[in-house]
PDB file of C-alpha atoms in Angstrom:
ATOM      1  CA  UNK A  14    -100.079-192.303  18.045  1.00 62.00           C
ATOM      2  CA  UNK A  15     -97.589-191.982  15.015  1.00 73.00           C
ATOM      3  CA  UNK A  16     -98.876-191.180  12.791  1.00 70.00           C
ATOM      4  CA  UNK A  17    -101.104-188.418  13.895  1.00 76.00           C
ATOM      5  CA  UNK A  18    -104.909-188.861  12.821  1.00 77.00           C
ATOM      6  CA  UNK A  19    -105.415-188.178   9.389  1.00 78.00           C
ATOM      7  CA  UNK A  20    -102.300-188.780   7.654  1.00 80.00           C
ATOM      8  CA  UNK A  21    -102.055-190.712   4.605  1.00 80.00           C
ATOM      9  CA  UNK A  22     -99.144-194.069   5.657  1.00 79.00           C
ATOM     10  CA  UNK A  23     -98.497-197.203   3.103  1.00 79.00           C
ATOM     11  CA  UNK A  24     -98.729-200.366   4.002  1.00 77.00           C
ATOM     12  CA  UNK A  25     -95.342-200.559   5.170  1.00 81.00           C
ATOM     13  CA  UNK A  26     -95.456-197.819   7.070  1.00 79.00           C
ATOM     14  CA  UNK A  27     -94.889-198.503  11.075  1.00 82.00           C
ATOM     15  CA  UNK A  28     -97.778-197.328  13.313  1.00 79.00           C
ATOM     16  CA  UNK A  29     -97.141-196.373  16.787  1.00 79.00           C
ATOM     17  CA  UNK A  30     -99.746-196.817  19.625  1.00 77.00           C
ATOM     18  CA  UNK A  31     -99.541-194.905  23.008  1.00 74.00           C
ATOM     19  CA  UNK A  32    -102.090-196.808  25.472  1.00 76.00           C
ATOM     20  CA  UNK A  33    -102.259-194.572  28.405  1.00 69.00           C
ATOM     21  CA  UNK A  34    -102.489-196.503  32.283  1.00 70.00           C
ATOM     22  CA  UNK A  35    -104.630-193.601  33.655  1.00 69.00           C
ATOM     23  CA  UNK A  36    -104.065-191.513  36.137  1.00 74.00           C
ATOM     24  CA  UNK A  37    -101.335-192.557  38.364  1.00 75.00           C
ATOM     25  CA  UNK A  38    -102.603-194.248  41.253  1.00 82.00           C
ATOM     26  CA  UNK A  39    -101.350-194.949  44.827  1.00 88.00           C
ATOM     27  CA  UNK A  40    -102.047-196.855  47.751  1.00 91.00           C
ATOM     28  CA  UNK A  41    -103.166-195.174  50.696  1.00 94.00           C
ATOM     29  CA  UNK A  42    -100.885-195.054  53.678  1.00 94.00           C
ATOM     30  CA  UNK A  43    -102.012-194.868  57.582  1.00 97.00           C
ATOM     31  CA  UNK A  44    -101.501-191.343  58.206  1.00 97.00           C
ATOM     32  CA  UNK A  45    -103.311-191.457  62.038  1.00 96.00           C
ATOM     33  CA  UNK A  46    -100.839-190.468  64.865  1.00 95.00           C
ATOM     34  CA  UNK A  47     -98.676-188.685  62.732  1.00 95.00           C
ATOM     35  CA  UNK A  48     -98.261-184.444  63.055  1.00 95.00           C
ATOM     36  CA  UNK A  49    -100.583-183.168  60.826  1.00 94.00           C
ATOM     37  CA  UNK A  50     -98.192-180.786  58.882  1.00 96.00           C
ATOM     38  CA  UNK A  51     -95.700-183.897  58.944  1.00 96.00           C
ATOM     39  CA  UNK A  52     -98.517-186.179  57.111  1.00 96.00           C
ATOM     40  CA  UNK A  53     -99.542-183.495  54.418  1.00 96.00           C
ATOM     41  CA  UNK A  54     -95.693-182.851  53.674  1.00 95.00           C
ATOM     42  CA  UNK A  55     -95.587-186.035  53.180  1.00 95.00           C
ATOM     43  CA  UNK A  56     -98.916-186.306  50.608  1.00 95.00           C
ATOM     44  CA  UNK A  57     -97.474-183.345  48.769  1.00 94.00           C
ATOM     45  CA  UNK A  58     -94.225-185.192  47.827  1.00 93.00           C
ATOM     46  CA  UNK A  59     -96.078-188.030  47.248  1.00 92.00           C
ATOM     47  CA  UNK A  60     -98.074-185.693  44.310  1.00 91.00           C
ATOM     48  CA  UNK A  61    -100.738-185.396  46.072  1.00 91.00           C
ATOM     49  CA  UNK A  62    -102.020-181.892  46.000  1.00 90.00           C
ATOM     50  CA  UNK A  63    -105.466-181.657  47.128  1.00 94.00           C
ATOM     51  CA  UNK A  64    -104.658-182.010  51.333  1.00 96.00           C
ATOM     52  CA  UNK A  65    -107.111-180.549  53.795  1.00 96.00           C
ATOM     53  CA  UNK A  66    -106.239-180.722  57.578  1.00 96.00           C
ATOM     54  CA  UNK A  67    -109.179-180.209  59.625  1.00 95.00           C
ATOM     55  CA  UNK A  68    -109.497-179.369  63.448  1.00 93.00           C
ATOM     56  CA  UNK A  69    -111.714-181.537  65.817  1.00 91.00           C
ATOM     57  CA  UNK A  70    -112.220-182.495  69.316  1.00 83.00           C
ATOM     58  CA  UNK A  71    -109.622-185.113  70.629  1.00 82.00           C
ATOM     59  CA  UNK A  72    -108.394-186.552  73.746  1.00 75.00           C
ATOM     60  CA  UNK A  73    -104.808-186.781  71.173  1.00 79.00           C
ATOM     61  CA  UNK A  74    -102.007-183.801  71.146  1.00 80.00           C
ATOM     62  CA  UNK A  75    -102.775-180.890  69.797  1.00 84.00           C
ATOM     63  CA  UNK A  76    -101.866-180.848  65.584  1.00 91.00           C
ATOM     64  CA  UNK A  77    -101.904-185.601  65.749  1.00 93.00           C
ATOM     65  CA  UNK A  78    -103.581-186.855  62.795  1.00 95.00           C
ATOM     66  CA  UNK A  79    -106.867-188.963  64.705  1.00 94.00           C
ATOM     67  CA  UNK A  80    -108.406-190.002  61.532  1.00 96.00           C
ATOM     68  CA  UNK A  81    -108.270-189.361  57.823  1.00 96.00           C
ATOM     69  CA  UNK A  82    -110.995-189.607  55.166  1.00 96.00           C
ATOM     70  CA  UNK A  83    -109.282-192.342  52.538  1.00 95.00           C
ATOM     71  CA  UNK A  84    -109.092-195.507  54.255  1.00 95.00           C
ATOM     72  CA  UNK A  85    -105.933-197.197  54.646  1.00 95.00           C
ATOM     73  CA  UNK A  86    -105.092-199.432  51.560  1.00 93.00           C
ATOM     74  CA  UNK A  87    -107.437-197.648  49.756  1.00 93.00           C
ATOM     75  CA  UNK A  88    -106.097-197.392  46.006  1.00 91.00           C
ATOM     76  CA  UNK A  89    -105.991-192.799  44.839  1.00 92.00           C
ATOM     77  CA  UNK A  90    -105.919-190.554  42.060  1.00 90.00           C
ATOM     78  CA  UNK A  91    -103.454-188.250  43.028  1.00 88.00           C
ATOM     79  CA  UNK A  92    -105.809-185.301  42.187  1.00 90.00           C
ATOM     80  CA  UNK A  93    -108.576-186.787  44.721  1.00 91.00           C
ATOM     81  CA  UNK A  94    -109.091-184.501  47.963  1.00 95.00           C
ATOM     82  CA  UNK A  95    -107.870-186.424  51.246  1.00 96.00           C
ATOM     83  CA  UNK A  96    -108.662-184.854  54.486  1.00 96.00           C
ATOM     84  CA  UNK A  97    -106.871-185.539  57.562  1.00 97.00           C
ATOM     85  CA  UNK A  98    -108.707-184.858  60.630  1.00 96.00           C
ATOM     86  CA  UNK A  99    -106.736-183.132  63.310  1.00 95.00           C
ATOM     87  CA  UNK A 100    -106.748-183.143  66.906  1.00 91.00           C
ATOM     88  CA  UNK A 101    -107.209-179.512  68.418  1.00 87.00           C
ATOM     89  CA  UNK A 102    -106.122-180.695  71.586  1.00 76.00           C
ATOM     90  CA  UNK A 103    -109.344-179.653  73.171  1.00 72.00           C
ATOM     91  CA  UNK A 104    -111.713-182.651  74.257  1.00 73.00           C
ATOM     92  CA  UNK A 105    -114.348-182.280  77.202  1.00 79.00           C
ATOM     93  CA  UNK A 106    -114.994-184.555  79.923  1.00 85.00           C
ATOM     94  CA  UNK A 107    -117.866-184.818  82.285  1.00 89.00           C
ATOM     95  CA  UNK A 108    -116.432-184.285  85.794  1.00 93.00           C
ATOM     96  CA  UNK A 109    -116.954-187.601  87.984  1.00 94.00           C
ATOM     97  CA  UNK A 110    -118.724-187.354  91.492  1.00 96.00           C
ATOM     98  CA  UNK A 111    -115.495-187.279  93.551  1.00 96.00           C
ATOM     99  CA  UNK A 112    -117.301-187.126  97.022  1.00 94.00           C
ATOM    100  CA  UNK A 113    -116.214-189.668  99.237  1.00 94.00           C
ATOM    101  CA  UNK A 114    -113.577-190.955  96.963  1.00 95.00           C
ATOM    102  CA  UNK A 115    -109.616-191.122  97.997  1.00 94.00           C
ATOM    103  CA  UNK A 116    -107.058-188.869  96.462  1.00 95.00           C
ATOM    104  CA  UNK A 117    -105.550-191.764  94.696  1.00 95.00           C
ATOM    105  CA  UNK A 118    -108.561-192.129  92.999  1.00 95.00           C
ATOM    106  CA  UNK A 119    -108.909-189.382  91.557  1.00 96.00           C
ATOM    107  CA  UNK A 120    -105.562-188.620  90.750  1.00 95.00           C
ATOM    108  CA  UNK A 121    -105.680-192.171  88.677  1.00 94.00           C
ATOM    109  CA  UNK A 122    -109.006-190.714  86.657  1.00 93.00           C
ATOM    110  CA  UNK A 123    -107.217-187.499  86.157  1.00 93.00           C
ATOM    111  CA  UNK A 124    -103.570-188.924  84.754  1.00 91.00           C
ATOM    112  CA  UNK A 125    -105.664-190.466  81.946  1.00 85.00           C
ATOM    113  CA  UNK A 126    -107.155-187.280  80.697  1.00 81.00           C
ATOM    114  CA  UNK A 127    -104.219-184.850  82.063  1.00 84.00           C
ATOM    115  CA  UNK A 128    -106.234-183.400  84.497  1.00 91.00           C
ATOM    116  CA  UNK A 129    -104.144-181.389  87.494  1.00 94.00           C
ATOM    117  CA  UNK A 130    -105.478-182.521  90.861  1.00 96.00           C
ATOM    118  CA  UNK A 131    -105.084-179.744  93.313  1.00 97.00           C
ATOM    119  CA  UNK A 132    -105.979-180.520  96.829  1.00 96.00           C
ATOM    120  CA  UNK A 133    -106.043-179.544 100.524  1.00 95.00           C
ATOM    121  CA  UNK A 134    -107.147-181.227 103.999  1.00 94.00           C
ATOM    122  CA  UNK A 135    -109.745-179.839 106.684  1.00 94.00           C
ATOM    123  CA  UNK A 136    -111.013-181.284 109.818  1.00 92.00           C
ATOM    124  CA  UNK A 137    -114.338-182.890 109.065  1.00 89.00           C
ATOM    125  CA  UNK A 138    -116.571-184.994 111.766  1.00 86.00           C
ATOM    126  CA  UNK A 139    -119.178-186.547 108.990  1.00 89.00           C
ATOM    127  CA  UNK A 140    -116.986-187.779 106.170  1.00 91.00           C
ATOM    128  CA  UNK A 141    -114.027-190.377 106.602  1.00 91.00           C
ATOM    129  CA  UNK A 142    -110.377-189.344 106.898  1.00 92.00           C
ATOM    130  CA  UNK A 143    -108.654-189.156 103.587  1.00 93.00           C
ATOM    131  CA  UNK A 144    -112.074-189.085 101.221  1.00 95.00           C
ATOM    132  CA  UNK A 145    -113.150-186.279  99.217  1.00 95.00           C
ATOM    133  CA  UNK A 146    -115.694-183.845 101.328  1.00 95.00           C
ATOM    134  CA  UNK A 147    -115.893-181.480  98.172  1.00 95.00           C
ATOM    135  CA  UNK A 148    -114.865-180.496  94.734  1.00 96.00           C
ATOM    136  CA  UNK A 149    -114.611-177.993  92.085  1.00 96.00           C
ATOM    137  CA  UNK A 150    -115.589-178.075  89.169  1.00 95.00           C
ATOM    138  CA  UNK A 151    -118.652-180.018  90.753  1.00 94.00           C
ATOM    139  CA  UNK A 152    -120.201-183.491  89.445  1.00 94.00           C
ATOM    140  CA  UNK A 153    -121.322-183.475  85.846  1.00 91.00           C
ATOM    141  CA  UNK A 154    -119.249-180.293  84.635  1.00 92.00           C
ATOM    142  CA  UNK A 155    -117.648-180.715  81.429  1.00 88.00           C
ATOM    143  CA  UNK A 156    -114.278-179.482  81.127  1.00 89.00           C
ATOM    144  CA  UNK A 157    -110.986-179.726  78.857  1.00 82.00           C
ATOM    145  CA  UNK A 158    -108.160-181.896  79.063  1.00 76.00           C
ATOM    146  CA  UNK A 159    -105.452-180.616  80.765  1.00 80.00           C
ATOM    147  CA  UNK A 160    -107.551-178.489  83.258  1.00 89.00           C
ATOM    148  CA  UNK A 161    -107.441-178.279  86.866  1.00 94.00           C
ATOM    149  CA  UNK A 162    -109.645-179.692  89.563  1.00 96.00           C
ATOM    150  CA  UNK A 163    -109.706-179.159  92.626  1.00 97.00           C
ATOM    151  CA  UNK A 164    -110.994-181.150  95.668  1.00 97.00           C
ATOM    152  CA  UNK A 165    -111.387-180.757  99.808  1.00 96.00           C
ATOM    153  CA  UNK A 166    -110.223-184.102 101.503  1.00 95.00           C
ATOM    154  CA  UNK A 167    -111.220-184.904 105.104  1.00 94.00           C
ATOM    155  CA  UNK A 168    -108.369-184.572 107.468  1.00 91.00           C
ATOM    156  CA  UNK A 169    -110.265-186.666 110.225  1.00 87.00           C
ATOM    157  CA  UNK A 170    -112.116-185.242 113.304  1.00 86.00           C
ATOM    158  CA  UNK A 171    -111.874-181.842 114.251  1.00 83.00           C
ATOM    159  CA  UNK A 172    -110.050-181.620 117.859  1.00 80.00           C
ATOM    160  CA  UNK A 173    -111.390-180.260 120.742  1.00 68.00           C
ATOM    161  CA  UNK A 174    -110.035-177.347 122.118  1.00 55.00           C
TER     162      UNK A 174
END
């Protein structure tokens, strides 16, 4: 204010009042999907200077925001903490019970997850040609995406020699 507290004014003095709007305030933008170090470069230009990215388990790429802790829309100080939750790239899956499944099968189950499918073909006499006789990692294995399986298929009946 003008004047300053305490000084003496006459009644035709002018008085100045400075109302202050707060601290400045933004609206929250929808940070998830974005690189990490992208979103927080972002934040920090925005004033924003209390960013924490923290790893966790994701089926996303490695460093892509998968959640953050101020909901979208959500009116901020500019000095309140935000934390954007970061894939790590490493998620585990429970390994499926391949056996007597086709290679199609399981390559379809392993695309989603970006699981490598190795494979070879034996002679078997029990199990129908082109179905899964065996695998490894086995049934109920948890493993990361991006690993690699690997599974026997039947190549039919064994011939006599």
């Amino acid at each position: 204010t003008e004047p300053k507290a305490g000084e003496k004014i006459t009644s035709e003095d002018k008085i100045i009042i400075t109302i202050s709007k707060g601290k400045e305030q933004l609206r929250m933008e929808n940070y998830v999907n974005k690189i990490g170090e992208v979103a927080k470069k972002e934040l920090e230009e925005l004033g924003f200077k209390n960013i924490i990215l923290k790893p966790i388990e994701s089926e996303l790429e490695e460093g892509v925001v998968v959640r953050q802790s101020v909901d979208v829309g959500t009116i901020v100080e500019k000095e309140q903490e935000i934390t954007l939750f970061v894939s790590n790239g490493k998620f585990k899956i429970s390994v499926p019970n391949f056996t007597r499944l086709t290679l199609d099968e399981v390559e379809a189950w392993a695309k989603q997850y970006k699981i490598i499918v190795k494979h070879t073909y034996v002679c078997d006499d029990t199990f129908e040609e082109g179905t899964i006789i065996s695998q490894n990692p086995g049934y109920g294995v948890n493993i990361q995406n991006k690993s690699t399986i690997e599974v026997v298929i039947s190549g039919g009946k064994c011939e006599s020699q």
